């Protein structure tokens, strides 16, 4: 038999017997759009350039939650808050964060003085007039942490760096343990406390960090109503916590009286407990007023103590806190506070996910690296080169402290403490603890942008991305910082409108020249969410991305060609965020989550198969809130449970609208 015949028979054998086996083999692995492992593969302390925690879950969020979730900080003082509130309300803002600090209380009466109350009253009444809900920030910034008396004294002798005693011409009004020299290294009242007085000599709790001057020089001093928070259970700490509770009640009563809501089921405001720990929080730690420290204890315990004291006061005075939601502000800049440890009266953790530009590999985070296969590697196993500046930074795994650890529905551990939206269990029942973002934004001038129009358009893009993304991924409220702040800076209100508001008392008959692009875009998205809105919709229908194509050619960074270290492309960053308006209408913001919002973007078309809709009976539209135009959408296929569409995508949210007949 010839070799050719043998070869033909061998080929026939392979065709008959091997081809079915090949047909039955598993198809090439294709990563799903949603996989829990994108989050669970990244333990706390690890990070990843490839895995996207925000793609660990997809929830169809009631559109009413978007409409109710838009808020802002004022960010400064204004002459006519009525006009500011009117514009904010007109363009979709429902919440305003207002700080009424502990120092607002008078030292002697521990009430809000009339002049101070009048300033707050104007802002609160403007909120009431335009149906904006105030969030009252309760805070004790160490520059003026509690009721305080500020005064000056005159040196009777030179005071030098390192001195622990200071001579003054008189000691009237100085109270040991409560009075001290201020602003030695920081904006800090009574930074070096007076611990004893001998004649006209003041004995200090710490050595002077600098020279104060010669005889006759004036020094700034303050007397605190309360001692800094101290050892839990100590007399000092009990008195200070009691003072804090009195402050909480005083502010709550003042706000309710101003809003005219006393005795109602919902007093119409909420409260945030403390601001960022990253600055102005010396008053939380008595040891920071002493050198060397005078006590040894877990200083961080005060965070929970203050939250519990606030929650306890609200529980004990229900009439003063009807409908008032409390959120824990100690979590603003740290990952440790957890939903599982929050009192039942606290309904949310709050976060401030500010992040500037990161350049890689220089800004590589220390810790374990998780590759694209979900495997842990040592730092330095792969070093990508790219620059990152984008609103969703803390929803990725570029940094281990991702928002999904607290805002998401997946319960997870951080050092054996349960985190996540549903991690809190009280009396055997899950009691959700949500996440609010009470400050966030990006300033164009911090990126070297000096062109006003470019700055305004950049803020429109980032504002839309923050809102559409975060309100879909578990954040219940977003308060931008801020209304004021400048066209080139953080301000969302245009400078020309602020100038108008300072010189007029009536809102402009035609406000188009005064409305920033950011406000225009927010308004347009809110209006689409409101079309046909069912405000009672709670149980939504889950949608799914069954397949998607597009974005493979545009890259964030180039990998090394291995499955563990592939390219990161715009295909990986296609963002699909479903909201449900009513039983048969969905509004779905979608875009490419570019990692550099300043860089130019080339439009990509994605072909997406969407499951969970009655495809045969569904009409599809695309609306662009930036151009205020409808864009043609190509429906490629339909069936009873899905629809496949081709969608042109930008690096800002467009809205895919699905309407079932």
Coordinates of N, CA and C in Angstrom, one line a residue, residues 193-360:
X193 N -1.2 73.5 75.7 CA -2.1 73.8 76.8 C -1.3 74.3 78.0
X194 N -1.9 75.2 78.8 CA -1.3 75.6 80.1 C -1.7 74.5 81.1
X195 N -0.7 73.9 81.7 CA -1.0 72.9 82.7 C -0.8 73.3 84.1
X196 N -0.2 74.5 84.3 CA 0.0 75.1 85.7 C 0.4 76.6 85.5
X197 N 0.1 77.3 86.6 CA 0.4 78.8 86.6 C 1.2 79.0 87.9
X198 N 2.3 79.6 87.8 CA 3.1 80.0 88.9 C 3.4 81.5 88.8
X199 N 2.6 82.3 89.5 CA 2.7 83.8 89.4 C 2.2 84.1 88.0
X200 N 3.1 84.7 87.2 CA 2.8 85.1 85.8 C 3.5 84.1 84.8
X201 N 3.9 83.0 85.3 CA 4.6 82.0 84.5 C 3.6 80.9 84.1
X202 N 3.5 80.6 82.8 CA 2.6 79.5 82.3 C 3.5 78.3 82.0
X203 N 3.1 77.2 82.7 CA 3.8 75.9 82.4 C 3.0 75.2 81.3
X204 N 3.7 74.8 80.2 CA 3.0 74.3 79.0 C 3.1 72.8 78.9
X205 N 2.1 72.2 78.2 CA 2.0 70.8 78.0 C 3.0 70.2 77.0
X206 N 3.7 71.1 76.3 CA 4.7 70.7 75.3 C 5.7 71.8 75.1
X207 N 6.9 71.5 74.6 CA 7.8 72.6 74.4 C 7.4 73.4 73.2
X208 N 7.8 74.7 73.2 CA 7.4 75.6 72.0 C 8.2 75.1 70.8
X209 N 7.4 75.0 69.6 CA 8.1 74.5 68.4 C 8.8 75.7 67.7
X210 N 8.7 76.9 68.2 CA 9.3 78.0 67.5 C 9.4 79.2 68.5
X211 N 10.2 80.2 68.2 CA 10.3 81.4 69.0 C 9.0 82.2 68.9
X212 N 8.6 82.7 70.1 CA 7.4 83.6 70.1 C 7.7 85.0 70.1
X213 N 8.9 85.4 70.4 CA 9.3 86.8 70.3 C 9.9 87.3 71.7
X214 N 10.2 88.6 71.7 CA 10.7 89.2 72.9 C 9.7 89.8 73.8
X215 N 10.1 90.4 74.9 CA 9.2 91.0 75.8 C 8.3 92.0 75.0
X216 N 7.0 92.1 75.3 CA 6.1 93.0 74.7 C 5.4 92.4 73.5
X217 N 5.9 91.2 73.0 CA 5.2 90.6 71.9 C 3.9 90.0 72.3
X218 N 2.9 90.1 71.3 CA 1.6 89.5 71.6 C 1.5 88.1 71.1
X219 N 0.9 87.2 71.9 CA 0.7 85.8 71.6 C -0.8 85.5 71.5
X220 N -1.2 84.6 70.6 CA -2.6 84.2 70.5 C -2.9 83.1 71.4
X221 N -4.0 83.2 72.1 CA -4.4 82.1 73.1 C -5.8 81.8 72.9
X222 N -6.3 80.7 73.5 CA -7.7 80.3 73.5 C -8.0 79.5 74.7
X223 N -9.2 79.6 75.2 CA -9.7 78.8 76.2 C -10.9 77.9 75.7
X224 N -10.7 76.6 75.8 CA -11.7 75.7 75.3 C -12.7 75.4 76.3
X225 N -14.0 75.3 75.9 CA -15.0 74.9 76.8 C -14.9 73.5 77.3
X226 N -14.3 72.6 76.5 CA -14.2 71.2 76.8 C -12.7 70.8 76.5
X227 N -12.3 69.8 77.3 CA -11.0 69.2 77.0 C -11.0 68.4 75.8
X228 N -9.9 68.2 75.1 CA -9.9 67.3 73.9 C -10.4 65.9 74.3
X229 N -11.0 65.2 73.3 CA -11.4 63.8 73.6 C -10.3 63.0 74.2
X230 N -10.6 62.2 75.2 CA -9.5 61.6 76.0 C -9.8 60.1 76.2
X231 N -9.2 59.5 77.2 CA -9.3 58.1 77.4 C -10.8 57.7 77.6
X232 N -11.3 56.8 76.8 CA -12.7 56.4 76.9 C -13.1 56.0 78.4
X233 N -14.2 56.6 78.9 CA -14.6 56.3 80.2 C -14.0 57.3 81.3
X234 N -13.0 58.1 80.9 CA -12.5 59.0 81.9 C -13.4 60.2 82.1
X235 N -13.2 60.9 83.2 CA -14.1 62.1 83.5 C -14.0 63.1 82.3
X236 N -12.8 63.4 81.9 CA -12.6 64.3 80.8 C -13.4 63.9 79.6
X237 N -13.3 62.6 79.2 CA -14.0 62.2 78.0 C -15.5 62.2 78.2
X238 N -16.0 61.8 79.3 CA -17.4 61.8 79.6 C -18.0 63.3 79.4
X239 N -17.3 64.2 80.0 CA -17.7 65.6 79.9 C -17.7 66.1 78.5
X240 N -16.7 65.8 77.7 CA -16.6 66.2 76.4 C -17.7 65.6 75.5
X241 N -17.9 64.3 75.7 CA -19.0 63.6 74.9 C -20.4 64.2 75.3
X242 N -20.6 64.5 76.5 CA -21.8 65.2 76.9 C -22.0 66.5 76.3
X243 N -20.9 67.3 76.2 CA -20.9 68.6 75.5 C -21.2 68.4 74.0
X244 N -20.6 67.4 73.4 CA -20.9 67.1 72.0 C -22.4 66.7 71.8
X245 N -23.0 65.9 72.7 CA -24.4 65.6 72.6 C -25.3 66.8 72.7
X246 N -24.9 67.7 73.6 CA -25.7 68.9 73.8 C -25.6 69.7 72.5
X247 N -24.5 69.8 71.9 CA -24.3 70.5 70.6 C -25.2 69.9 69.5
X248 N -25.2 68.6 69.4 CA -26.0 67.9 68.4 C -27.4 68.2 68.6
X249 N -27.9 68.2 69.8 CA -29.3 68.5 70.1 C -29.7 69.9 69.8
X250 N -28.8 70.9 70.2 CA -29.0 72.3 69.9 C -29.1 72.6 68.4
X251 N -28.2 72.0 67.6 CA -28.2 72.2 66.2 C -29.5 71.6 65.6
X252 N -29.9 70.4 66.0 CA -31.1 69.7 65.5 C -32.3 70.6 65.7
X253 N -32.4 71.1 66.9 CA -33.6 71.9 67.3 C -33.6 73.2 66.4
X254 N -32.4 73.8 66.3 CA -32.4 75.0 65.5 C -32.8 74.8 64.1
X255 N -32.3 73.8 63.5 CA -32.6 73.5 62.1 C -34.1 73.2 61.9
X256 N -34.6 72.4 62.7 CA -36.1 72.1 62.6 C -36.9 73.3 62.8
X257 N -36.6 74.1 63.8 CA -37.3 75.4 64.1 C -37.3 76.3 62.9
X258 N -36.1 76.4 62.3 CA -35.9 77.3 61.1 C -36.7 76.8 59.9
X259 N -36.7 75.5 59.7 CA -37.4 74.9 58.6 C -38.9 74.8 58.9
X260 N -39.3 75.0 60.1 CA -40.7 75.0 60.5 C -41.3 73.6 60.4
X261 N -40.4 72.6 60.8 CA -40.9 71.2 60.7 C -41.0 70.5 62.0
X262 N -40.9 71.3 63.1 CA -41.0 70.7 64.4 C -42.4 70.0 64.6
X263 N -42.3 68.7 65.0 CA -43.5 67.9 65.2 C -44.0 67.1 64.0
X264 N -43.3 67.2 62.9 CA -43.6 66.5 61.7 C -42.9 65.1 61.7
X265 N -43.4 64.2 60.8 CA -42.8 62.9 60.7 C -41.4 62.9 60.1
X266 N -41.1 63.9 59.3 CA -39.8 64.1 58.7 C -39.4 65.5 58.9
X267 N -38.4 65.8 59.7 CA -38.0 67.1 60.0 C -37.3 67.8 58.8
X268 N -36.9 67.0 57.8 CA -36.5 67.7 56.5 C -35.0 67.9 56.4
X269 N -34.2 67.3 57.2 CA -32.7 67.5 57.1 C -32.0 66.2 57.6
X270 N -30.8 66.1 57.3 CA -29.9 65.0 57.8 C -28.7 65.5 58.4
X271 N -27.9 64.6 59.0 CA -26.7 65.0 59.7 C -25.5 64.1 59.4
X272 N -24.3 64.7 59.2 CA -23.1 63.9 59.0 C -22.2 64.1 60.3
X273 N -21.7 63.1 60.8 CA -20.9 63.1 62.0 C -19.4 63.2 61.7
X274 N -18.9 64.4 61.8 CA -17.5 64.7 61.6 C -17.1 64.8 60.2
X275 N -16.0 65.5 60.0 CA -15.4 65.7 58.6 C -14.2 64.9 58.5
X276 N -13.4 65.1 57.5 CA -12.2 64.4 57.2 C -11.2 64.3 58.4
X277 N -10.6 63.1 58.6 CA -9.5 63.0 59.6 C -8.2 63.5 59.1
X278 N -8.1 63.8 57.8 CA -6.8 64.1 57.2 C -6.4 65.5 57.6
X279 N -7.2 66.3 58.2 CA -6.8 67.6 58.7 C -7.8 68.1 59.7
X280 N -7.3 69.0 60.6 CA -8.2 69.7 61.5 C -8.8 68.8 62.6
X281 N -8.2 67.6 62.9 CA -8.9 66.7 63.8 C -8.0 66.4 65.1
X282 N -7.2 67.4 65.4 CA -6.3 67.2 66.6 C -7.2 67.0 67.9
X283 N -8.4 67.7 67.9 CA -9.2 67.7 69.1 C -9.7 66.3 69.5
X284 N -9.6 65.4 68.5 CA -10.0 64.0 68.8 C -9.0 63.2 69.7
X285 N -7.8 63.8 69.8 CA -6.7 63.0 70.5 C -6.0 63.9 71.5
X286 N -6.3 63.7 72.8 CA -5.7 64.6 73.8 C -4.2 64.5 73.8
X287 N -3.6 63.4 73.4 CA -2.2 63.2 73.5 C -1.5 64.2 72.5
X288 N -2.2 64.6 71.5 CA -1.6 65.5 70.5 C -1.3 66.9 71.1
X289 N -1.9 67.2 72.3 CA -1.7 68.4 73.0 C -0.6 68.3 74.0
X290 N 0.0 67.2 74.1 CA 1.0 66.9 75.1 C 2.3 66.3 74.5
X291 N 3.4 66.7 75.0 CA 4.7 66.1 74.6 C 5.6 66.0 75.8
X292 N 5.8 64.7 76.3 CA 5.4 63.5 75.7 C 3.9 63.2 76.0
X293 N 3.3 62.2 75.3 CA 1.9 61.9 75.6 C 1.6 61.5 77.1
X294 N 0.4 61.8 77.5 CA 0.2 61.6 79.0 C -0.6 60.3 79.2
X295 N -1.2 59.7 78.1 CA -2.0 58.5 78.3 C -1.6 57.5 77.3
X296 N -1.8 56.3 77.6 CA -1.6 55.2 76.7 C -3.0 54.4 76.5
X297 N -3.5 54.5 75.3 CA -4.8 53.9 75.0 C -5.0 53.8 73.5
X298 N -6.1 53.2 73.1 CA -6.4 53.1 71.7 C -7.0 54.4 71.3
X299 N -6.3 55.3 70.7 CA -6.8 56.7 70.4 C -7.9 56.6 69.3
X300 N -7.8 55.7 68.5 CA -8.8 55.6 67.4 C -10.2 55.2 67.9
X301 N -10.3 54.7 69.1 CA -11.6 54.3 69.7 C -12.5 55.5 69.7
X302 N -12.0 56.7 69.7 CA -12.9 57.9 69.8 C -13.8 58.0 68.6
X303 N -13.4 57.5 67.5 CA -14.2 57.6 66.3 C -15.6 56.9 66.5
X304 N -15.5 55.7 67.0 CA -16.8 55.0 67.3 C -17.5 55.6 68.5
X305 N -16.8 56.1 69.5 CA -17.4 56.7 70.6 C -18.3 57.9 70.2
X306 N -17.8 58.8 69.4 CA -18.5 60.0 69.0 C -19.7 59.6 68.1
X307 N -19.6 58.6 67.3 CA -20.7 58.1 66.4 C -21.8 57.6 67.3
X308 N -21.4 56.7 68.3 CA -22.4 56.1 69.2 C -23.0 57.1 70.1
X309 N -22.3 58.1 70.5 CA -22.9 59.1 71.4 C -23.9 59.9 70.6
X310 N -23.6 60.2 69.3 CA -24.6 60.9 68.5 C -25.8 60.1 68.2
X311 N -25.6 58.8 67.9 CA -26.8 57.9 67.6 C -27.6 57.7 68.9
X312 N -26.9 57.6 70.1 CA -27.6 57.4 71.3 C -28.5 58.6 71.6
X313 N -27.9 59.8 71.4 CA -28.7 61.0 71.7 C -30.0 61.1 70.8
X314 N -29.8 60.7 69.5 CA -30.9 60.7 68.6 C -32.0 59.7 69.0
X315 N -31.5 58.5 69.5 CA -32.5 57.5 70.0 C -33.2 58.0 71.3
X316 N -32.5 58.7 72.1 CA -33.1 59.2 73.4 C -34.0 60.4 73.2
X317 N -33.9 61.1 72.0 CA -34.7 62.2 71.8 C -35.4 62.1 70.4
X318 N -36.3 61.1 70.2 CA -36.8 60.8 68.9 C -37.6 62.0 68.2
X319 N -38.2 62.8 69.0 CA -39.0 63.9 68.4 C -38.1 64.9 67.7
X320 N -36.9 65.0 68.2 CA -35.9 66.0 67.6 C -35.2 65.4 66.4
X321 N -35.4 64.1 66.1 CA -34.7 63.5 65.0 C -35.6 62.7 64.1
X322 N -36.9 63.0 64.1 CA -37.8 62.3 63.2 C -37.4 62.4 61.7
X323 N -37.1 61.3 61.1 CA -36.8 61.3 59.7 C -35.4 61.8 59.4
X324 N -34.6 62.1 60.4 CA -33.2 62.6 60.2 C -32.3 61.4 60.1
X325 N -31.6 61.3 58.9 CA -30.7 60.3 58.7 C -29.3 60.7 59.2
X326 N -28.6 59.8 59.8 CA -27.2 60.1 60.3 C -26.3 59.3 59.4
X327 N -25.1 59.9 59.1 CA -24.1 59.2 58.4 C -22.7 59.5 59.1
X328 N -21.9 58.5 59.0 CA -20.6 58.5 59.7 C -19.5 59.1 58.9
X329 N -19.1 60.3 59.3 CA -18.1 61.0 58.5 C -16.7 60.7 58.8
X330 N -16.5 59.9 59.9 CA -15.1 59.4 60.2 C -14.5 58.5 59.1
X331 N -15.4 58.0 58.3 CA -15.0 57.1 57.2 C -14.6 57.9 55.9
X332 N -14.7 59.2 55.9 CA -14.5 60.0 54.7 C -13.2 59.7 54.0
X333 N -12.1 59.5 54.8 CA -10.8 59.4 54.2 C -10.0 58.2 54.6
X334 N -10.7 57.3 55.4 CA -10.0 56.1 55.8 C -10.9 54.9 55.5
X335 N -10.3 53.6 55.4 CA -11.2 52.5 55.1 C -11.7 51.7 56.3
X336 N -11.3 52.1 57.5 CA -11.6 51.2 58.7 C -13.0 51.2 59.2
X337 N -13.8 52.3 59.3 CA -15.2 52.2 59.7 C -16.0 51.2 58.8
X338 N -16.7 50.3 59.4 CA -17.4 49.3 58.7 C -18.9 49.3 59.0
X339 N -19.7 49.0 58.0 CA -21.2 48.9 58.2 C -21.6 48.0 59.3
X340 N -20.8 46.9 59.5 CA -21.2 45.9 60.5 C -21.0 46.4 61.9
X341 N -20.3 47.5 62.1 CA -20.0 48.1 63.4 C -20.8 49.3 63.7
X342 N -21.6 49.8 62.7 CA -22.3 51.0 62.9 C -23.6 50.8 63.7
X343 N -23.9 51.8 64.6 CA -25.2 51.7 65.3 C -26.4 51.7 64.3
X344 N -27.5 51.1 64.7 CA -28.7 51.0 63.9 C -29.1 52.4 63.4
X345 N -28.9 53.4 64.2 CA -29.5 54.7 63.9 C -28.7 55.4 62.7
X346 N -27.5 54.9 62.4 CA -26.6 55.4 61.4 C -26.9 54.6 60.1
X347 N -27.4 55.3 59.0 CA -27.8 54.6 57.8 C -26.7 54.6 56.7
X348 N -25.6 55.4 56.9 CA -24.7 55.5 55.8 C -23.3 55.8 56.4
X349 N -22.3 55.3 55.6 CA -20.9 55.7 55.8 C -20.7 56.8 54.7
X350 N -19.9 57.8 55.0 CA -19.6 58.8 53.9 C -18.2 58.7 53.5
X351 N -17.9 59.1 52.2 CA -16.6 59.0 51.6 C -16.3 60.3 50.9
X352 N -15.0 60.6 50.8 CA -14.5 61.8 50.0 C -13.5 61.2 49.0
X353 N -13.9 60.6 47.9 CA -12.9 60.0 47.0 C -12.2 60.9 46.1
X354 N -11.6 61.9 46.6 CA -10.7 62.8 45.8 C -9.5 62.0 45.4
X355 N -9.1 62.2 44.1 CA -7.8 61.7 43.7 C -7.3 62.5 42.5
X356 N -6.0 62.9 42.6 CA -5.4 63.6 41.5 C -4.8 62.7 40.5
X357 N -3.9 63.2 39.7 CA -3.3 62.4 38.7 C -2.2 61.4 39.3
X358 N -2.3 60.2 38.8 CA -1.2 59.2 39.1 C -0.5 58.8 37.9
X359 N 0.8 58.7 38.0 CA 1.6 58.3 36.8 C 2.3 57.0 37.2
X360 N 2.1 56.0 36.3 CA 2.7 54.7 36.5 C 3.8 54.4 35.6

